[in-house]
CSV table of C-alpha atoms (C1' of nucleotides) in Angstrom, one decimal:
chain,number,residue,atom,x,y,z
A,1,MET,CA,12.0,-14.7,-20.0
A,2,GLN,CA,15.3,-15.7,-18.5
A,3,ASN,CA,16.7,-12.9,-20.4
A,4,PHE,CA,14.2,-10.5,-19.1
A,5,ASN,CA,15.0,-11.4,-15.5
A,6,LYS,CA,18.6,-10.8,-16.1
A,7,LYS,CA,18.0,-7.5,-17.7
A,8,LEU,CA,15.8,-6.3,-14.7
A,9,GLN,CA,18.4,-7.5,-12.2
A,10,ASN,CA,21.2,-5.8,-14.1
A,11,LEU,CA,19.2,-2.6,-14.2
A,12,TYR,CA,19.5,-2.3,-10.5
A,13,GLN,CA,23.3,-2.4,-10.6
A,14,GLU,CA,23.3,-0.1,-13.5
A,15,PHE,CA,21.2,2.6,-11.7
A,16,LEU,CA,23.2,2.2,-8.6
A,17,THR,CA,26.4,2.9,-10.3
A,18,LYS,CA,24.8,5.8,-12.1
A,19,HIS,CA,22.9,7.5,-9.2
A,20,ASP,CA,24.6,6.0,-6.1
A,21,TYR,CA,22.6,5.1,-2.9
A,22,GLN,CA,19.5,7.4,-2.5
A,23,GLY,CA,18.9,7.2,1.3
A,24,TRP,CA,15.1,7.0,1.2
A,25,TRP,CA,12.9,7.7,2.9
A,26,PRO,CA,14.1,11.2,4.0
A,27,ILE,CA,13.4,12.1,7.7
A,28,LYS,CA,13.3,15.6,8.6
A,29,GLY,CA,14.5,16.6,5.2
A,30,ARG,CA,17.7,14.5,5.4
A,31,TYR,CA,18.7,11.5,3.3
A,32,PHE,CA,20.7,8.6,4.8
A,33,PRO,CA,22.4,6.6,2.0
A,34,LYS,CA,22.9,3.0,2.6
A,35,ASP,CA,21.1,3.1,6.1
A,36,TYR,CA,17.9,1.3,6.1
A,37,SER,CA,17.2,1.5,9.7
A,38,SER,CA,14.5,4.2,9.6
A,39,PRO,CA,11.9,4.6,10.9
A,40,LYS,CA,13.6,4.4,14.2
A,41,ASN,CA,10.4,5.2,16.2
A,42,SER,CA,6.8,5.9,16.0
A,43,GLU,CA,7.3,9.6,15.2
A,44,GLU,CA,9.5,8.8,12.2
A,45,ARG,CA,7.1,6.2,11.0
A,46,PHE,CA,4.2,8.7,11.2
A,47,GLU,CA,6.2,11.2,9.3
A,48,ILE,CA,6.8,8.9,6.5
A,49,ILE,CA,3.1,8.1,6.3
A,50,ILE,CA,2.3,11.9,6.2
A,51,GLY,CA,4.8,12.4,3.5
A,52,ALA,CA,3.3,9.5,1.5
A,53,ILE,CA,0.1,11.3,1.4
A,54,LEU,CA,1.4,14.8,0.8
A,55,THR,CA,3.6,13.7,-2.2
A,56,GLN,CA,0.7,12.3,-4.1
A,57,ASN,CA,1.1,13.7,-7.6
A,58,THR,CA,3.2,16.3,-6.1
A,59,SER,CA,7.1,17.1,-6.2
A,60,TRP,CA,8.8,16.3,-3.0
A,61,LYS,CA,10.2,19.9,-2.9
A,62,ASN,CA,6.7,21.1,-2.2
A,63,VAL,CA,6.1,18.5,0.5
A,64,GLU,CA,9.2,19.4,2.4
A,65,LYS,CA,7.8,23.0,3.0
A,66,SER,CA,4.7,21.4,4.3
A,67,LEU,CA,6.5,19.0,6.6
A,68,GLN,CA,8.4,21.8,8.0
A,69,ASN,CA,5.4,23.8,8.9
A,70,LEU,CA,4.0,20.7,10.6
A,71,TYR,CA,7.2,20.1,12.7
A,72,GLU,CA,7.1,23.7,13.7
A,73,ASN,CA,3.6,23.3,15.1
A,74,ASN,CA,4.3,19.9,16.7
A,75,LEU,CA,1.9,18.1,14.4
A,76,ILE,CA,3.9,15.1,13.4
A,77,ASN,CA,1.8,12.8,15.5
A,78,PRO,CA,-1.8,11.5,15.0
A,79,LYS,CA,-3.6,13.0,18.0
A,80,ALA,CA,-2.3,16.5,17.2
A,81,ILE,CA,-3.4,16.1,13.5
A,82,LEU,CA,-6.9,15.2,14.8
A,83,SER,CA,-7.1,18.0,17.2
A,84,ILE,CA,-6.4,20.9,14.7
A,85,SER,CA,-9.2,22.3,12.5
A,86,ASN,CA,-9.2,21.4,8.8
A,87,GLU,CA,-8.8,25.0,7.9
A,88,SER,CA,-5.6,25.5,10.0
A,89,LEU,CA,-4.2,22.1,8.7
A,90,SER,CA,-4.9,22.9,5.1
A,91,ASP,CA,-3.3,26.1,5.5
A,92,LEU,CA,-0.1,24.6,6.8
A,93,ILE,CA,0.1,22.1,3.9
A,94,LYS,CA,-0.9,24.5,1.2
A,95,SER,CA,2.5,24.1,-0.6
A,96,SER,CA,1.7,20.4,-1.3
A,97,GLY,CA,-1.4,21.3,-3.4
A,98,TYR,CA,-4.8,19.7,-3.2
A,99,TYR,CA,-4.6,21.0,0.3
A,100,ASN,CA,-8.3,20.6,1.1
A,101,GLN,CA,-8.3,17.0,0.1
A,102,LYS,CA,-5.1,16.3,1.7
A,103,ALA,CA,-6.0,17.8,5.0
A,104,LYS,CA,-8.9,15.4,5.1
A,105,LYS,CA,-6.7,12.5,4.1
A,106,LEU,CA,-4.2,13.3,6.8
A,107,LYS,CA,-7.1,13.2,9.4
A,108,THR,CA,-8.4,9.8,8.1
A,109,VAL,CA,-4.9,8.4,8.1
A,110,ALA,CA,-4.3,9.7,11.7
A,111,GLU,CA,-7.6,8.1,12.9
A,112,PHE,CA,-6.5,4.8,11.3
A,113,TYR,CA,-3.1,5.0,12.7
A,114,LEU,CA,-4.6,5.6,16.3
A,115,LYS,CA,-7.1,2.8,15.9
A,116,ASN,CA,-4.4,0.3,15.0
A,117,LYS,CA,-1.7,1.5,17.5
A,118,ASN,CA,1.3,-0.7,17.6
A,119,LYS,CA,-0.2,-2.9,15.0
A,120,ILE,CA,1.2,-3.6,11.5
A,121,PRO,CA,-1.3,-2.8,9.0
A,122,LEU,CA,-2.3,-5.2,6.2
A,123,ARG,CA,-2.4,-4.0,2.6
A,124,GLU,CA,-6.0,-4.6,2.4
A,125,GLN,CA,-6.8,-2.6,5.4
A,126,LEU,CA,-4.7,0.4,4.2
A,127,LEU,CA,-6.5,0.2,0.8
A,128,LYS,CA,-9.8,0.8,2.5
A,129,VAL,CA,-8.7,4.0,4.1
A,130,TRP,CA,-10.0,6.9,2.2
A,131,GLY,CA,-7.1,8.7,0.4
A,132,ILE,CA,-4.9,5.7,0.2
A,133,GLY,CA,-4.5,3.9,-3.0
A,134,LYS,CA,-2.2,1.2,-4.2
A,135,GLU,CA,1.0,3.3,-4.5
A,136,THR,CA,0.6,5.1,-1.2
A,137,ALA,CA,-0.3,1.8,0.6
A,138,ASP,CA,2.7,0.1,-0.9
A,139,SER,CA,4.9,3.1,0.0
A,140,ILE,CA,3.8,3.0,3.5
A,141,LEU,CA,4.3,-0.8,3.9
A,142,LEU,CA,7.8,-0.4,2.4
A,143,TYR,CA,9.3,2.7,3.8
A,144,ALA,CA,7.4,3.0,7.0
A,145,TYR,CA,7.1,-0.7,8.0
A,146,LYS,CA,10.1,-2.2,6.2
A,147,HIS,CA,7.9,-4.8,4.3
A,148,PRO,CA,9.3,-6.3,1.2
A,149,ILE,CA,6.6,-4.6,-1.1
A,150,PHE,CA,7.6,-3.3,-4.5
A,151,VAL,CA,6.2,0.2,-5.1
A,152,ILE,CA,5.0,1.0,-8.6
A,153,ASP,CA,4.6,4.6,-9.9
A,154,ALA,CA,4.7,6.6,-13.1
A,155,TYR,CA,8.4,6.5,-13.1
A,156,THR,CA,8.4,2.7,-13.0
A,157,GLU,CA,6.2,2.4,-15.9
A,158,ASN,CA,8.3,4.8,-17.8
A,159,VAL,CA,11.6,3.2,-16.9
A,160,VAL,CA,10.3,-0.4,-17.5
A,161,ARG,CA,9.0,0.8,-21.0
A,162,SER,CA,12.3,2.4,-22.1
A,163,TYR,CA,14.7,-0.1,-20.7
A,164,LEU,CA,12.8,-3.3,-21.0
A,165,ASN,CA,10.5,-2.5,-23.9
A,166,LEU,CA,7.4,-3.5,-21.9
A,167,LYS,CA,4.5,-1.2,-22.1
A,168,THR,CA,1.9,-2.3,-19.6
A,169,GLN,CA,0.4,0.4,-17.3
A,170,ASP,CA,-1.2,-2.1,-15.1
A,171,TYR,CA,-0.2,-1.8,-11.4
A,172,ASP,CA,-0.6,-5.2,-10.4
A,173,GLU,CA,1.0,-6.6,-13.6
A,174,LEU,CA,4.2,-4.4,-13.1
A,175,GLN,CA,4.4,-5.3,-9.5
A,176,GLU,CA,4.2,-9.0,-10.3
A,177,LEU,CA,7.1,-8.5,-12.7
A,178,PHE,CA,9.4,-7.3,-9.8
A,179,TYR,CA,8.3,-10.0,-7.5
A,180,LYS,CA,9.0,-12.8,-10.0
A,181,THR,CA,12.3,-11.5,-10.7
A,182,LEU,CA,13.8,-10.2,-7.5
A,183,PRO,CA,14.4,-11.8,-4.0
A,184,LYS,CA,12.0,-10.5,-1.4
A,185,ASP,CA,14.2,-8.1,0.3
A,186,TYR,CA,13.0,-4.9,1.6
A,187,LYS,CA,16.4,-3.1,1.4
A,188,LEU,CA,16.7,-4.0,-2.2
A,189,TYR,CA,13.1,-2.8,-2.9
A,190,ASN,CA,13.8,0.4,-1.0
A,191,GLU,CA,16.8,1.2,-3.0
A,192,PHE,CA,15.6,0.1,-6.3
A,193,HIS,CA,12.4,2.1,-6.2
A,194,ALA,CA,14.3,5.2,-5.2
A,195,LEU,CA,16.7,4.6,-8.0
A,196,ILE,CA,13.9,4.3,-10.5
A,197,VAL,CA,12.6,7.6,-9.4
A,198,ALA,CA,16.1,9.1,-9.9
A,199,GLU,CA,16.4,7.6,-13.3
A,200,GLY,CA,12.8,8.5,-14.2
A,201,LYS,CA,13.4,12.2,-13.4
A,202,ILE,CA,16.2,12.3,-16.0
A,203,LEU,CA,14.3,10.2,-18.4
A,204,ASN,CA,11.4,12.7,-18.4
A,205,LYS,CA,13.8,15.5,-19.4
A,206,THR,CA,15.3,13.8,-22.4
B,1,DA,C1',3.3,30.7,-20.2
B,2,DG,C1',2.2,26.2,-20.0
B,3,DC,C1',3.3,21.6,-18.2
B,4,DC,C1',4.3,18.5,-14.7
B,5,DA,C1',5.3,16.6,-10.1
B,6,DG,C1',7.3,10.2,-5.7
B,7,DG,C1',-2.1,9.8,-7.0
B,8,DC,C1',-6.8,9.2,-5.5
B,9,DT,C1',-11.7,9.6,-5.6
B,10,DA,C1',-16.1,10.3,-7.7
B,11,DC,C1',-18.7,10.2,-11.3
B,12,DC,C1',-19.8,9.3,-16.1
B,13,DG,C1',-21.3,6.3,-20.1
C,1,DC,C1',-16.9,-2.2,-15.6
C,2,DG,C1',-12.9,1.1,-18.0
C,3,DG,C1',-12.1,5.9,-18.8
C,4,DT,C1',-11.5,10.6,-17.0
C,5,DA,C1',-12.3,15.4,-14.7
C,6,DG,C1',-11.2,17.5,-10.5
C,7,DC,C1',-8.2,18.5,-7.0
C,8,DA,C1',-3.9,23.1,-6.6
C,9,DT,C1',0.7,24.6,-5.4
C,10,DG,C1',5.5,25.8,-7.0
C,11,DG,C1',9.3,25.0,-10.1
C,12,DC,C1',11.3,25.0,-14.5
DNA sequence: AGCCAGGCTACCG
DNA sequence: CGGTAGCATGGC
């Protein structure tokens, strides 16, 4: 077990050397390596939340195009999202796929965001929102609210399996692994998850 | 020309 | 309950 902890901690350094700082979460298409200050305001926070929805089972490349469309129409704020029709909204986010579902999800999230204005959401509250599951909730808590929450995704499962020879697919179990092993530091969790994605992308091709 | 991407919901047995 | 079809575009 001690050995396992050490392996996981070493993996962070290893990936950092290999991939360098990732600069997550991107704001307006730009990454800021080694800068963990975003979101700097409410608009950036809402942009991250929108991105977290749009990227569900979808490559970030496709999401960027949708976000660009939303900027151009001044839609990176909850009130604007709520005032546009479902048809127009889904049209703007078409490149992200599942656009009918996601248009609805964006509205549900916008409503939640307005209702809890200036409040930090709890994980259990986020999970009750239609369209937000564990990974999206955790991404929002980590990247939009800087909470020390470790995000688990398909890449994480893959990386843990190939580097640590652990083959669980259970979200909670995987998450617990990281909590038991790493200090609760949101910058560390931010970088580590981004590095796992960088590594996971390579892993899938080989 | 398939297969997959920074998942989630609804429904099935 | 656990398992899975459906959602849908763009890139490789």
